[in-house]
Amino acid sequence: MFRLLSKESNIFSIPVYIGILLLIVISFNFLEYNTLDLISAAITFAGVALGYFCFHAIALTYQTHLPLFLYTVFVFALYPGDLDIGIAVSLFTNSIILLLLTNDDVSVRNTSYILVGSILAFNFIFLPTTWPMAIFVIFHIIGTSDKIGLHIFRLFFGISLIALSYFTLAFFFHLESWNPAYFPFSGFNKISHIDNILWLIPIILLLILSLYDHFVNFTKKSPTSRFKYTFLLVFSLAQLITIVMYMGKNYEYLLLLALPSSIILSRMLKFSRKYWFKEIGLWAIIIFLIIFKLSTYFKFY
């Protein structure tokens, strides 16, 4: 199966995977007629569908089917059907931010920070626990820009535009209360009920092995590959902070790591020297994700 998924994808591949994604979203929402859940499902579909294009934008997967397939399996296993609207919006906005920040045209990246700031603020309104994404963008600016002050100003200007609009509407509708959840470092809800997460330990171990292999062979990689991999790791760290601090027992938060995990794992399997490890590793990921999905419905112990 690994050899089959290692073949180069083409322009028709992404629509096929998006079609499979649409079937997954429809299947999990087939009997759900709640308007808010339908809106959440539509936003989730849009965000995850954009994620397929992020693979080519980040350009770390050599345009093979493997990362696209793994991403689809991750979404199937982690998508609960009634996804919180805040997480759905976060998936959508994360994909847009990644597409903007990984654009090959430097001028596009430099002029997009106002839009990125606006997106971050909009995302924060729906899901305050995503504040680490702002730190990720600031680190990205520091690491890539020759005009750090100007681009950070643009970022915060974009944030201020949404903030001003939000407070203006709140004042107009006489919404004078303040939700404590909008204060960073408040409302902690650490990971609990880890019984189901135990099924993901083999995948977590493979991710750790992937990171170890990357840093062991760090000097052998091209400067572009090292930069983009670091970009991906900082993005993953921002999502991980949100997950560790606020997930609780809401496993759908793990969807925030579906895209970077797919890239990291696919690269590790691709560059492994032993074919048997590639095949076993791929099947282990698939099997344990399916078991995790089933464990959310059935008790295995």
PDB file of C-alpha atoms in Angstrom:
ATOM      1  CA  MET A   1       0.000   0.000   0.000  1.00  0.00           C
ATOM      2  CA  PHE A   2       2.878   2.370   0.760  1.00  0.00           C
ATOM      3  CA  ARG A   3       4.257   1.918  -2.752  1.00  0.00           C
ATOM      4  CA  LEU A   4       0.852   2.788  -4.205  1.00  0.00           C
ATOM      5  CA  LEU A   5       0.540   5.960  -2.113  1.00  0.00           C
ATOM      6  CA  SER A   6       4.109   6.984  -2.952  1.00  0.00           C
ATOM      7  CA  LYS A   7       3.134   7.694  -6.538  1.00  0.00           C
ATOM      8  CA  GLU A   8       3.126  11.334  -7.576  1.00  0.00           C
ATOM      9  CA  SER A   9      -0.234  13.053  -7.296  1.00  0.00           C
ATOM     10  CA  ASN A  10      -1.603  15.223 -10.093  1.00  0.00           C
ATOM     11  CA  ILE A  11      -3.989  18.106 -10.519  1.00  0.00           C
ATOM     12  CA  PHE A  12      -6.982  15.735 -10.396  1.00  0.00           C
ATOM     13  CA  SER A  13      -5.967  14.172  -7.084  1.00  0.00           C
ATOM     14  CA  ILE A  14      -7.032  16.986  -4.763  1.00  0.00           C
ATOM     15  CA  PRO A  15     -10.654  17.129  -6.067  1.00  0.00           C
ATOM     16  CA  VAL A  16     -10.905  13.380  -5.475  1.00  0.00           C
ATOM     17  CA  TYR A  17      -9.755  13.731  -1.867  1.00  0.00           C
ATOM     18  CA  ILE A  18     -12.063  16.709  -1.386  1.00  0.00           C
ATOM     19  CA  GLY A  19     -14.909  14.534  -2.680  1.00  0.00           C
ATOM     20  CA  ILE A  20     -14.033  11.867  -0.104  1.00  0.00           C
ATOM     21  CA  LEU A  21     -13.914  14.582   2.553  1.00  0.00           C
ATOM     22  CA  LEU A  22     -17.376  15.778   1.517  1.00  0.00           C
ATOM     23  CA  LEU A  23     -18.711  12.239   1.919  1.00  0.00           C
ATOM     24  CA  ILE A  24     -17.161  12.039   5.398  1.00  0.00           C
ATOM     25  CA  VAL A  25     -18.710  15.334   6.494  1.00  0.00           C
ATOM     26  CA  ILE A  26     -22.119  14.441   5.025  1.00  0.00           C
ATOM     27  CA  SER A  27     -22.032  10.965   6.613  1.00  0.00           C
ATOM     28  CA  PHE A  28     -21.359  12.304  10.095  1.00  0.00           C
ATOM     29  CA  ASN A  29     -24.054  14.983   9.712  1.00  0.00           C
ATOM     30  CA  PHE A  30     -26.625  12.881   7.843  1.00  0.00           C
ATOM     31  CA  LEU A  31     -29.121  12.827  10.710  1.00  0.00           C
ATOM     32  CA  GLU A  32     -28.156  16.204  12.159  1.00  0.00           C
ATOM     33  CA  TYR A  33     -30.541  19.015  11.314  1.00  0.00           C
ATOM     34  CA  ASN A  34     -29.354  21.630  13.787  1.00  0.00           C
ATOM     35  CA  THR A  35     -28.636  24.823  11.840  1.00  0.00           C
ATOM     36  CA  LEU A  36     -25.526  25.694  13.850  1.00  0.00           C
ATOM     37  CA  ASP A  37     -24.074  22.215  13.316  1.00  0.00           C
ATOM     38  CA  LEU A  38     -24.715  22.455   9.574  1.00  0.00           C
ATOM     39  CA  ILE A  39     -22.925  25.810   9.446  1.00  0.00           C
ATOM     40  CA  SER A  40     -20.067  24.324  11.468  1.00  0.00           C
ATOM     41  CA  ALA A  41     -19.901  21.345   9.079  1.00  0.00           C
ATOM     42  CA  ALA A  42     -19.747  23.666   6.053  1.00  0.00           C
ATOM     43  CA  ILE A  43     -16.951  25.764   7.596  1.00  0.00           C
ATOM     44  CA  THR A  44     -15.083  22.593   8.619  1.00  0.00           C
ATOM     45  CA  PHE A  45     -15.342  21.236   5.087  1.00  0.00           C
ATOM     46  CA  ALA A  46     -14.026  24.500   3.644  1.00  0.00           C
ATOM     47  CA  GLY A  47     -11.128  24.634   6.116  1.00  0.00           C
ATOM     48  CA  VAL A  48     -10.050  21.030   5.670  1.00  0.00           C
ATOM     49  CA  ALA A  49     -10.440  21.290   1.884  1.00  0.00           C
ATOM     50  CA  LEU A  50      -8.107  24.307   1.875  1.00  0.00           C
ATOM     51  CA  GLY A  51      -5.701  22.186   3.884  1.00  0.00           C
ATOM     52  CA  TYR A  52      -5.173  19.947   0.844  1.00  0.00           C
ATOM     53  CA  PHE A  53      -3.801  22.928  -1.061  1.00  0.00           C
ATOM     54  CA  CYS A  54      -1.490  23.761   1.864  1.00  0.00           C
ATOM     55  CA  PHE A  55       0.491  20.582   1.147  1.00  0.00           C
ATOM     56  CA  HIS A  56       1.615  21.988  -2.183  1.00  0.00           C
ATOM     57  CA  ALA A  57       2.133  25.475  -0.739  1.00  0.00           C
ATOM     58  CA  ILE A  58       4.390  24.200   2.062  1.00  0.00           C
ATOM     59  CA  ALA A  59       6.094  21.893  -0.480  1.00  0.00           C
ATOM     60  CA  LEU A  60       7.573  19.353   1.934  1.00  0.00           C
ATOM     61  CA  THR A  61       5.749  16.253   0.706  1.00  0.00           C
ATOM     62  CA  TYR A  62       7.120  15.862  -2.850  1.00  0.00           C
ATOM     63  CA  GLN A  63       3.551  15.865  -4.235  1.00  0.00           C
ATOM     64  CA  THR A  64       2.799  12.242  -3.427  1.00  0.00           C
ATOM     65  CA  HIS A  65      -0.521  10.732  -2.402  1.00  0.00           C
ATOM     66  CA  LEU A  66       0.742   9.662   1.028  1.00  0.00           C
ATOM     67  CA  PRO A  67       0.276  12.964   2.945  1.00  0.00           C
ATOM     68  CA  LEU A  68      -3.097  13.571   1.284  1.00  0.00           C
ATOM     69  CA  PHE A  69      -4.242  10.080   2.284  1.00  0.00           C
ATOM     70  CA  LEU A  70      -2.957  10.414   5.866  1.00  0.00           C
ATOM     71  CA  TYR A  71      -4.638  13.815   6.194  1.00  0.00           C
ATOM     72  CA  THR A  72      -7.940  12.293   5.077  1.00  0.00           C
ATOM     73  CA  VAL A  73      -7.625   9.443   7.600  1.00  0.00           C
ATOM     74  CA  PHE A  74      -6.781  11.909  10.395  1.00  0.00           C
ATOM     75  CA  VAL A  75      -9.867  13.978   9.572  1.00  0.00           C
ATOM     76  CA  PHE A  76     -12.064  10.867   9.469  1.00  0.00           C
ATOM     77  CA  ALA A  77     -10.777   9.693  12.865  1.00  0.00           C
ATOM     78  CA  LEU A  78     -10.865  13.050  14.642  1.00  0.00           C
ATOM     79  CA  TYR A  79     -13.968  14.685  13.176  1.00  0.00           C
ATOM     80  CA  PRO A  80     -16.889  14.112  15.600  1.00  0.00           C
ATOM     81  CA  GLY A  81     -19.697  15.339  13.348  1.00  0.00           C
ATOM     82  CA  ASP A  82     -20.934  18.069  15.682  1.00  0.00           C
ATOM     83  CA  LEU A  83     -17.725  20.093  15.649  1.00  0.00           C
ATOM     84  CA  ASP A  84     -17.670  23.226  17.774  1.00  0.00           C
ATOM     85  CA  ILE A  85     -18.126  26.323  15.611  1.00  0.00           C
ATOM     86  CA  GLY A  86     -14.983  27.886  17.116  1.00  0.00           C
ATOM     87  CA  ILE A  87     -12.768  24.951  16.116  1.00  0.00           C
ATOM     88  CA  ALA A  88     -14.381  24.874  12.670  1.00  0.00           C
ATOM     89  CA  VAL A  89     -13.553  28.558  12.149  1.00  0.00           C
ATOM     90  CA  SER A  90     -10.031  27.945  13.462  1.00  0.00           C
ATOM     91  CA  LEU A  91      -9.438  25.161  10.916  1.00  0.00           C
ATOM     92  CA  PHE A  92     -10.622  27.468   8.143  1.00  0.00           C
ATOM     93  CA  THR A  93      -8.579  30.493   9.221  1.00  0.00           C
ATOM     94  CA  ASN A  94      -5.442  28.388   9.881  1.00  0.00           C
ATOM     95  CA  SER A  95      -5.556  27.126   6.306  1.00  0.00           C
ATOM     96  CA  ILE A  96      -5.864  30.657   4.925  1.00  0.00           C
ATOM     97  CA  ILE A  97      -2.975  31.885   7.105  1.00  0.00           C
ATOM     98  CA  LEU A  98      -0.755  29.002   5.982  1.00  0.00           C
ATOM     99  CA  LEU A  99      -1.557  29.682   2.328  1.00  0.00           C
ATOM    100  CA  LEU A 100      -0.687  33.359   2.771  1.00  0.00           C
ATOM    101  CA  LEU A 101       2.525  32.842   4.742  1.00  0.00           C
ATOM    102  CA  THR A 102       3.848  30.105   2.438  1.00  0.00           C
ATOM    103  CA  ASN A 103       3.236  32.015  -0.779  1.00  0.00           C
ATOM    104  CA  ASP A 104       6.288  31.919  -3.049  1.00  0.00           C
ATOM    105  CA  ASP A 105       5.915  35.627  -3.840  1.00  0.00           C
ATOM    106  CA  VAL A 106       7.668  37.595  -1.067  1.00  0.00           C
ATOM    107  CA  SER A 107       5.701  40.756  -1.868  1.00  0.00           C
ATOM    108  CA  VAL A 108       2.424  38.873  -1.359  1.00  0.00           C
ATOM    109  CA  ARG A 109       3.607  37.621   2.037  1.00  0.00           C
ATOM    110  CA  ASN A 110       4.778  41.072   3.107  1.00  0.00           C
ATOM    111  CA  THR A 111       1.531  42.775   2.145  1.00  0.00           C
ATOM    112  CA  SER A 112      -0.687  40.086   3.672  1.00  0.00           C
ATOM    113  CA  TYR A 113       0.096  40.787   7.332  1.00  0.00           C
ATOM    114  CA  ILE A 114      -2.812  43.206   7.713  1.00  0.00           C
ATOM    115  CA  LEU A 115      -5.128  40.474   6.431  1.00  0.00           C
ATOM    116  CA  VAL A 116      -3.403  37.878   8.636  1.00  0.00           C
ATOM    117  CA  GLY A 117      -3.891  40.133  11.678  1.00  0.00           C
ATOM    118  CA  SER A 118      -7.573  40.544  10.837  1.00  0.00           C
ATOM    119  CA  ILE A 119      -7.967  36.776  10.463  1.00  0.00           C
ATOM    120  CA  LEU A 120      -6.250  36.168  13.817  1.00  0.00           C
ATOM    121  CA  ALA A 121      -8.576  38.624  15.553  1.00  0.00           C
ATOM    122  CA  PHE A 122     -11.638  37.116  13.853  1.00  0.00           C
ATOM    123  CA  ASN A 123     -10.510  33.647  14.917  1.00  0.00           C
ATOM    124  CA  PHE A 124      -9.943  34.840  18.488  1.00  0.00           C
ATOM    125  CA  ILE A 125     -13.531  36.122  18.670  1.00  0.00           C
ATOM    126  CA  PHE A 126     -14.860  32.649  17.847  1.00  0.00           C
ATOM    127  CA  LEU A 127     -12.254  30.659  19.822  1.00  0.00           C
ATOM    128  CA  PRO A 128     -10.175  32.649  22.359  1.00  0.00           C
ATOM    129  CA  THR A 129      -8.014  29.598  23.096  1.00  0.00           C
ATOM    130  CA  THR A 130      -6.291  30.032  19.725  1.00  0.00           C
ATOM    131  CA  TRP A 131      -4.225  33.025  20.920  1.00  0.00           C
ATOM    132  CA  PRO A 132      -0.929  31.031  20.472  1.00  0.00           C
ATOM    133  CA  MET A 133      -1.392  31.431  16.698  1.00  0.00           C
ATOM    134  CA  ALA A 134      -0.576  35.128  17.092  1.00  0.00           C
ATOM    135  CA  ILE A 135       2.730  34.171  18.733  1.00  0.00           C
ATOM    136  CA  PHE A 136       3.434  31.823  15.813  1.00  0.00           C
ATOM    137  CA  VAL A 137       2.913  34.627  13.291  1.00  0.00           C
ATOM    138  CA  ILE A 138       5.132  37.017  15.273  1.00  0.00           C
ATOM    139  CA  PHE A 139       7.931  34.427  15.368  1.00  0.00           C
ATOM    140  CA  HIS A 140       7.451  33.907  11.634  1.00  0.00           C
ATOM    141  CA  ILE A 141       7.856  37.638  11.018  1.00  0.00           C
ATOM    142  CA  ILE A 142      10.978  37.796  13.180  1.00  0.00           C
ATOM    143  CA  GLY A 143      12.514  34.805  11.406  1.00  0.00           C
ATOM    144  CA  THR A 144      11.703  35.779   7.820  1.00  0.00           C
ATOM    145  CA  SER A 145      11.360  39.530   7.521  1.00  0.00           C
ATOM    146  CA  ASP A 146      13.953  42.222   6.945  1.00  0.00           C
ATOM    147  CA  LYS A 147      11.462  44.864   8.162  1.00  0.00           C
ATOM    148  CA  ILE A 148      10.303  43.333  11.422  1.00  0.00           C
ATOM    149  CA  GLY A 149       8.887  46.497  12.968  1.00  0.00           C
ATOM    150  CA  LEU A 150       6.859  47.412   9.864  1.00  0.00           C
ATOM    151  CA  HIS A 151       5.306  43.967   9.494  1.00  0.00           C
ATOM    152  CA  ILE A 152       4.486  43.610  13.198  1.00  0.00           C
ATOM    153  CA  PHE A 153       2.811  47.040  12.956  1.00  0.00           C
ATOM    154  CA  ARG A 154       0.802  45.774   9.964  1.00  0.00           C
ATOM    155  CA  LEU A 155      -0.158  42.661  11.922  1.00  0.00           C
ATOM    156  CA  PHE A 156      -1.437  44.610  14.921  1.00  0.00           C
ATOM    157  CA  PHE A 157      -3.125  47.147  12.661  1.00  0.00           C
ATOM    158  CA  GLY A 158      -5.131  44.311  11.116  1.00  0.00           C
ATOM    159  CA  ILE A 159      -5.973  43.038  14.601  1.00  0.00           C
ATOM    160  CA  SER A 160      -7.066  46.515  15.705  1.00  0.00           C
ATOM    161  CA  LEU A 161      -9.405  46.891  12.707  1.00  0.00           C
ATOM    162  CA  ILE A 162     -11.391  43.790  13.703  1.00  0.00           C
ATOM    163  CA  ALA A 163     -11.225  44.692  17.414  1.00  0.00           C
ATOM    164  CA  LEU A 164     -12.565  48.198  16.728  1.00  0.00           C
ATOM    165  CA  SER A 165     -15.369  46.806  14.559  1.00  0.00           C
ATOM    166  CA  TYR A 166     -16.243  44.209  17.195  1.00  0.00           C
ATOM    167  CA  PHE A 167     -16.395  46.697  20.067  1.00  0.00           C
ATOM    168  CA  THR A 168     -18.397  49.139  17.939  1.00  0.00           C
ATOM    169  CA  LEU A 169     -21.025  46.482  17.221  1.00  0.00           C
ATOM    170  CA  ALA A 170     -21.032  45.410  20.869  1.00  0.00           C
ATOM    171  CA  PHE A 171     -21.615  49.020  21.951  1.00  0.00           C
ATOM    172  CA  PHE A 172     -24.368  49.451  19.359  1.00  0.00           C
ATOM    173  CA  PHE A 173     -26.208  46.341  20.626  1.00  0.00           C
ATOM    174  CA  HIS A 174     -25.596  47.301  24.282  1.00  0.00           C
ATOM    175  CA  LEU A 175     -23.442  44.254  24.980  1.00  0.00           C
ATOM    176  CA  GLU A 176     -21.555  45.554  27.979  1.00  0.00           C
ATOM    177  CA  SER A 177     -20.536  42.312  29.737  1.00  0.00           C
ATOM    178  CA  TRP A 178     -17.058  40.826  29.296  1.00  0.00           C
ATOM    179  CA  ASN A 179     -16.434  37.110  29.037  1.00  0.00           C
ATOM    180  CA  PRO A 180     -13.383  36.088  31.135  1.00  0.00           C
ATOM    181  CA  ALA A 181     -12.553  33.499  28.447  1.00  0.00           C
ATOM    182  CA  TYR A 182     -11.192  36.338  26.316  1.00  0.00           C
ATOM    183  CA  PHE A 183      -8.346  36.882  28.747  1.00  0.00           C
ATOM    184  CA  PRO A 184      -5.327  34.741  27.747  1.00  0.00           C
ATOM    185  CA  PHE A 185      -4.141  32.285  30.383  1.00  0.00           C
ATOM    186  CA  SER A 186      -7.644  31.988  31.827  1.00  0.00           C
ATOM    187  CA  GLY A 187     -10.225  29.233  31.597  1.00  0.00           C
ATOM    188  CA  PHE A 188      -7.649  26.453  31.580  1.00  0.00           C
ATOM    189  CA  ASN A 189      -9.136  23.070  30.769  1.00  0.00           C
ATOM    190  CA  LYS A 190      -6.262  20.629  30.707  1.00  0.00           C
ATOM    191  CA  ILE A 191      -6.450  17.285  28.957  1.00  0.00           C
ATOM    192  CA  SER A 192      -8.686  14.858  30.851  1.00  0.00           C
ATOM    193  CA  HIS A 193     -10.172  11.411  30.234  1.00  0.00           C
ATOM    194  CA  ILE A 194      -7.083  10.212  28.414  1.00  0.00           C
ATOM    195  CA  ASP A 195      -8.378   6.639  28.035  1.00  0.00           C
ATOM    196  CA  ASN A 196      -9.192   7.149  24.345  1.00  0.00           C
ATOM    197  CA  ILE A 197      -5.980   9.089  23.695  1.00  0.00           C
ATOM    198  CA  LEU A 198      -3.975   6.038  24.796  1.00  0.00           C
ATOM    199  CA  TRP A 199      -4.834   4.508  21.414  1.00  0.00           C
ATOM    200  CA  LEU A 200      -2.897   7.350  19.776  1.00  0.00           C
ATOM    201  CA  ILE A 201       0.352   6.570  21.632  1.00  0.00           C
ATOM    202  CA  PRO A 202       1.847   4.584  18.685  1.00  0.00           C
ATOM    203  CA  ILE A 203       1.220   7.573  16.409  1.00  0.00           C
ATOM    204  CA  ILE A 204       2.710   9.950  18.989  1.00  0.00           C
ATOM    205  CA  LEU A 205       5.793   7.709  19.173  1.00  0.00           C
ATOM    206  CA  LEU A 206       6.098   7.792  15.370  1.00  0.00           C
ATOM    207  CA  LEU A 207       5.887  11.589  15.481  1.00  0.00           C
ATOM    208  CA  ILE A 208       8.657  11.706  18.092  1.00  0.00           C
ATOM    209  CA  LEU A 209      10.733   9.342  15.946  1.00  0.00           C
ATOM    210  CA  SER A 210      10.107  11.619  12.964  1.00  0.00           C
ATOM    211  CA  LEU A 211      11.393  14.650  14.856  1.00  0.00           C
ATOM    212  CA  TYR A 212      14.426  12.708  16.090  1.00  0.00           C
ATOM    213  CA  ASP A 213      15.242  11.580  12.556  1.00  0.00           C
ATOM    214  CA  HIS A 214      14.864  15.137  11.266  1.00  0.00           C
ATOM    215  CA  PHE A 215      17.303  16.640  13.750  1.00  0.00           C
ATOM    216  CA  VAL A 216      19.790  13.764  13.393  1.00  0.00           C
ATOM    217  CA  ASN A 217      19.923  14.417   9.636  1.00  0.00           C
ATOM    218  CA  PHE A 218      19.474  18.179   9.959  1.00  0.00           C
ATOM    219  CA  THR A 219      22.765  19.100   8.263  1.00  0.00           C
ATOM    220  CA  LYS A 220      21.976  16.867   5.278  1.00  0.00           C
ATOM    221  CA  LYS A 221      18.829  18.788   4.384  1.00  0.00           C
ATOM    222  CA  SER A 222      18.660  21.783   2.084  1.00  0.00           C
ATOM    223  CA  PRO A 223      18.297  25.284   3.612  1.00  0.00           C
ATOM    224  CA  THR A 224      14.806  25.556   2.108  1.00  0.00           C
ATOM    225  CA  SER A 225      13.720  22.227   3.601  1.00  0.00           C
ATOM    226  CA  ARG A 226      15.143  23.159   7.016  1.00  0.00           C
ATOM    227  CA  PHE A 227      13.371  26.531   6.972  1.00  0.00           C
ATOM    228  CA  LYS A 228       9.999  25.104   5.953  1.00  0.00           C
ATOM    229  CA  TYR A 229      10.247  22.251   8.454  1.00  0.00           C
ATOM    230  CA  THR A 230      11.024  24.762  11.218  1.00  0.00           C
ATOM    231  CA  PHE A 231       8.030  26.814  10.059  1.00  0.00           C
ATOM    232  CA  LEU A 232       5.874  23.696  10.353  1.00  0.00           C
ATOM    233  CA  LEU A 233       7.215  22.839  13.815  1.00  0.00           C
ATOM    234  CA  VAL A 234       6.540  26.331  15.195  1.00  0.00           C
ATOM    235  CA  PHE A 235       3.012  26.165  13.765  1.00  0.00           C
ATOM    236  CA  SER A 236       2.531  22.731  15.377  1.00  0.00           C
ATOM    237  CA  LEU A 237       3.822  24.041  18.708  1.00  0.00           C
ATOM    238  CA  ALA A 238       1.234  26.839  18.648  1.00  0.00           C
ATOM    239  CA  GLN A 239      -1.529  24.281  18.090  1.00  0.00           C
ATOM    240  CA  LEU A 240      -0.090  21.978  20.760  1.00  0.00           C
ATOM    241  CA  ILE A 241      -0.152  24.777  23.353  1.00  0.00           C
ATOM    242  CA  THR A 242      -3.854  25.275  22.676  1.00  0.00           C
ATOM    243  CA  ILE A 243      -4.516  21.525  22.897  1.00  0.00           C
ATOM    244  CA  VAL A 244      -2.600  20.953  26.135  1.00  0.00           C
ATOM    245  CA  MET A 245      -4.025  24.004  27.901  1.00  0.00           C
ATOM    246  CA  TYR A 246      -7.646  23.930  26.761  1.00  0.00           C
ATOM    247  CA  MET A 247      -8.664  20.620  25.171  1.00  0.00           C
ATOM    248  CA  GLY A 248     -10.079  18.904  28.238  1.00  0.00           C
ATOM    249  CA  LYS A 249     -12.050  15.974  26.846  1.00  0.00           C
ATOM    250  CA  ASN A 250     -12.931  17.736  23.577  1.00  0.00           C
ATOM    251  CA  TYR A 251     -10.890  15.495  21.294  1.00  0.00           C
ATOM    252  CA  GLU A 252     -11.876  17.520  18.224  1.00  0.00           C
ATOM    253  CA  TYR A 253      -9.117  19.960  19.204  1.00  0.00           C
ATOM    254  CA  LEU A 254      -6.718  17.339  17.823  1.00  0.00           C
ATOM    255  CA  LEU A 255      -7.926  18.273  14.327  1.00  0.00           C
ATOM    256  CA  LEU A 256      -5.693  21.345  14.639  1.00  0.00           C
ATOM    257  CA  LEU A 257      -2.686  19.007  14.352  1.00  0.00           C
ATOM    258  CA  ALA A 258      -4.011  16.871  11.490  1.00  0.00           C
ATOM    259  CA  LEU A 259      -2.226  18.755   8.714  1.00  0.00           C
ATOM    260  CA  PRO A 260       1.248  19.139  10.274  1.00  0.00           C
ATOM    261  CA  SER A 261       1.146  15.562  11.596  1.00  0.00           C
ATOM    262  CA  SER A 262       0.363  14.269   8.099  1.00  0.00           C
ATOM    263  CA  ILE A 263       3.366  16.109   6.636  1.00  0.00           C
ATOM    264  CA  ILE A 264       5.773  15.071   9.399  1.00  0.00           C
ATOM    265  CA  LEU A 265       4.737  11.403   9.302  1.00  0.00           C
ATOM    266  CA  SER A 266       4.718  11.161   5.506  1.00  0.00           C
ATOM    267  CA  ARG A 267       8.242  12.591   5.328  1.00  0.00           C
ATOM    268  CA  MET A 268       9.497  10.148   7.941  1.00  0.00           C
ATOM    269  CA  LEU A 269       7.985   7.167   6.114  1.00  0.00           C
ATOM    270  CA  LYS A 270       9.260   8.359   2.753  1.00  0.00           C
ATOM    271  CA  PHE A 271      12.878   8.704   3.900  1.00  0.00           C
ATOM    272  CA  SER A 272      12.948   5.517   5.972  1.00  0.00           C
ATOM    273  CA  ARG A 273      15.536   3.077   4.573  1.00  0.00           C
ATOM    274  CA  LYS A 274      13.567  -0.086   5.354  1.00  0.00           C
ATOM    275  CA  TYR A 275      10.493  -0.815   3.276  1.00  0.00           C
ATOM    276  CA  TRP A 276       8.972  -3.082   5.926  1.00  0.00           C
ATOM    277  CA  PHE A 277       9.028  -0.153   8.378  1.00  0.00           C
ATOM    278  CA  LYS A 278       7.285   2.083   5.840  1.00  0.00           C
ATOM    279  CA  GLU A 279       4.492  -0.435   5.328  1.00  0.00           C
ATOM    280  CA  ILE A 280       4.061  -1.319   9.006  1.00  0.00           C
ATOM    281  CA  GLY A 281       4.232   2.347  10.020  1.00  0.00           C
ATOM    282  CA  LEU A 282       1.538   3.306   7.506  1.00  0.00           C
ATOM    283  CA  TRP A 283      -0.793   0.508   8.587  1.00  0.00           C
ATOM    284  CA  ALA A 284      -0.157   1.275  12.265  1.00  0.00           C
ATOM    285  CA  ILE A 285      -1.252   4.886  11.714  1.00  0.00           C
ATOM    286  CA  ILE A 286      -4.406   3.796   9.897  1.00  0.00           C
ATOM    287  CA  ILE A 287      -5.361   1.048  12.368  1.00  0.00           C
ATOM    288  CA  PHE A 288      -4.822   3.057  15.549  1.00  0.00           C
ATOM    289  CA  LEU A 289      -6.680   6.069  14.165  1.00  0.00           C
ATOM    290  CA  ILE A 290      -9.637   3.813  13.338  1.00  0.00           C
ATOM    291  CA  ILE A 291      -9.473   2.230  16.812  1.00  0.00           C
ATOM    292  CA  PHE A 292      -9.407   5.721  18.339  1.00  0.00           C
ATOM    293  CA  LYS A 293     -12.480   6.614  16.305  1.00  0.00           C
ATOM    294  CA  LEU A 294     -14.311   3.494  17.464  1.00  0.00           C
ATOM    295  CA  SER A 295     -13.255   4.103  21.071  1.00  0.00           C
ATOM    296  CA  THR A 296     -15.237   7.342  21.080  1.00  0.00           C
ATOM    297  CA  TYR A 297     -18.368   5.243  20.500  1.00  0.00           C
ATOM    298  CA  PHE A 298     -17.537   1.981  22.299  1.00  0.00           C
ATOM    299  CA  LYS A 299     -15.694   1.112  25.497  1.00  0.00           C
ATOM    300  CA  PHE A 300     -12.910  -1.391  24.809  1.00  0.00           C
ATOM    301  CA  TYR A 301     -11.901  -1.736  28.464  1.00  0.00           C
TER     302      TYR A 301
END
